[in-house]
Short mmCIF file of C-alpha atoms in Angstrom, two decimals:
data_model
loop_
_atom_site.label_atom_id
_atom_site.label_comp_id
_atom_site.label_asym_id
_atom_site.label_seq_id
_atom_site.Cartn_x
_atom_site.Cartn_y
_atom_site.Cartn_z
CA UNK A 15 22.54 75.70 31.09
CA UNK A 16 24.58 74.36 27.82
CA UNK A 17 27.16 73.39 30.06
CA UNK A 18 25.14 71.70 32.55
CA UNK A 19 23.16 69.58 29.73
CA UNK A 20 26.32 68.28 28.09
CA UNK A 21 27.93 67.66 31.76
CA UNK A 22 24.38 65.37 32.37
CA UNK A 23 24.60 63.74 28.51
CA UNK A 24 28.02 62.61 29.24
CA UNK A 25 27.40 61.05 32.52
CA UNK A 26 24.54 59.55 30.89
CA UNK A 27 26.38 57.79 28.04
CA UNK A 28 29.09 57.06 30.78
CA UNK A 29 26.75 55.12 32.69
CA UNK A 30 24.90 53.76 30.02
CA UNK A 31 27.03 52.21 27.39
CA UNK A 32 24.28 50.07 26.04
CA UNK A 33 22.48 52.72 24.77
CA UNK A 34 24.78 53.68 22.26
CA UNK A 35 24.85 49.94 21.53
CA UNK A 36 20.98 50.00 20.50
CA UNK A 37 21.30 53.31 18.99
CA UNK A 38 24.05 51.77 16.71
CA UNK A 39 22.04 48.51 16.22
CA UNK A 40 18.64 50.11 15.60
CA UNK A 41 20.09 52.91 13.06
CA UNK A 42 21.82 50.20 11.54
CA UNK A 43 18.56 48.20 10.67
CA UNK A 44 17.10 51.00 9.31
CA UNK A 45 19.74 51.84 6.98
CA UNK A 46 20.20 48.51 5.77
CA UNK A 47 16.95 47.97 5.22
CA UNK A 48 17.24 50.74 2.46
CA UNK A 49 16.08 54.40 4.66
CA UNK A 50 18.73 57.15 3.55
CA UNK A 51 17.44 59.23 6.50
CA UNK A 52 15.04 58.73 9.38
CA UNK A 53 13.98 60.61 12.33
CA UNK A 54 16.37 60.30 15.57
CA UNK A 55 13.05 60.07 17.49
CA UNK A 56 12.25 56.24 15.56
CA UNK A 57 15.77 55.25 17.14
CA UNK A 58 15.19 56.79 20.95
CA UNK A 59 11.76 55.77 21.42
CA UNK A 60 13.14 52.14 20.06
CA UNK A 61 15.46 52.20 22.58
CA UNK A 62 12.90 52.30 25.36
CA UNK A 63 11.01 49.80 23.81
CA UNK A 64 13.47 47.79 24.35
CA UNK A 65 14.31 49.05 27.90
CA UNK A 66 11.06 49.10 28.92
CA UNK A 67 9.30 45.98 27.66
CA UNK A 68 12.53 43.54 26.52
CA UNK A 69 14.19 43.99 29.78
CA UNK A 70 11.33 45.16 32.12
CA UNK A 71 13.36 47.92 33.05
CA UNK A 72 11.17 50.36 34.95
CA UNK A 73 13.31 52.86 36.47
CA UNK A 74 15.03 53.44 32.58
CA UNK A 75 14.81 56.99 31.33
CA UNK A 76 16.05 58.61 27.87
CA UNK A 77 16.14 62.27 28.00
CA UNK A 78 14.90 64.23 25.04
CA UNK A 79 17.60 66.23 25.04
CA UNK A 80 20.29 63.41 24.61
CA UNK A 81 18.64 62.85 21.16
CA UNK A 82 20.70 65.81 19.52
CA UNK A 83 23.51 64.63 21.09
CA UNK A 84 23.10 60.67 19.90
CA UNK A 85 22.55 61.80 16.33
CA UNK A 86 25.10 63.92 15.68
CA UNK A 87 27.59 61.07 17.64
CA UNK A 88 26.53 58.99 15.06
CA UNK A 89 27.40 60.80 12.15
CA UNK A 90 31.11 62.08 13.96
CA UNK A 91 31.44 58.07 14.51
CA UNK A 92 30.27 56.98 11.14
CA UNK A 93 31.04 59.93 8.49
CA UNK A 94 29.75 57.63 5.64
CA UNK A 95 25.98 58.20 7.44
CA UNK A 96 26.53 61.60 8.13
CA UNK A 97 22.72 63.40 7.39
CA UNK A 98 21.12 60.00 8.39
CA UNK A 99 19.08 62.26 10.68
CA UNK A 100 17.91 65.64 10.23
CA UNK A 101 19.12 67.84 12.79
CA UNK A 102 18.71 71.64 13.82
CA UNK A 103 21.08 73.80 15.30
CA UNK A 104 21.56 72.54 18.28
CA UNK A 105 24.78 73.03 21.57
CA UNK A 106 24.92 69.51 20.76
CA UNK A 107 27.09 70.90 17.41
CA UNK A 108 29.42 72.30 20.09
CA UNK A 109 30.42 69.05 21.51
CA UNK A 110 33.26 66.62 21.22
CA UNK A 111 31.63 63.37 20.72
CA UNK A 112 34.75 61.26 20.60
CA UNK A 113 35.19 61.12 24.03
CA UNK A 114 33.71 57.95 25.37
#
């Protein structure tokens, strides 16, 4: 199952490079608008407002699950945020982010 849900994250973020886009830009706004840490939820359900009503795009979907995964991306990618979000223990701690 672990397997399987990091195999389906990664082909998600494969296909969908602009997600990681938003996720940067919307974190981004947040922290420079003064938040030291924020829920990974505000960011994800951001991103499909913007999917959904900015583009119109219908068939978009954002799994839950990637959420883990997106966070703790973020903080490999940008040590200088790391604890931006609050995260559990999670098999997204198990993954190499840096790939992709």
């Amino acid at each position: 199952m672990n397997n399987n849900l990091q195999e389906k994250f990664d082909k998600f973020h494969a296909d969908n490079p602009y997600v990681w886009e938003l996720f940067k830009r919307f974190t981004f706004e947040a922290i420079n608008k003064g938040y030291d840490n924020f829920s990974v939820a505000l960011v994800a359900e951001r991103i499909r407002w913007e999917t959904l009503i900015e583009t119109s795009d219908t068939d978009f979907k954002l799994n839950n699950n990637y959420k883990a995964f997106y966070a703790r991306k973020f903080h490999e990618v940008f040590p200088k945020y790391d604890g931006i979000f609050r995260t559990r223990t999670s098999i997204a701690d198990k993954k190499n982010l840096f790939a992709g």
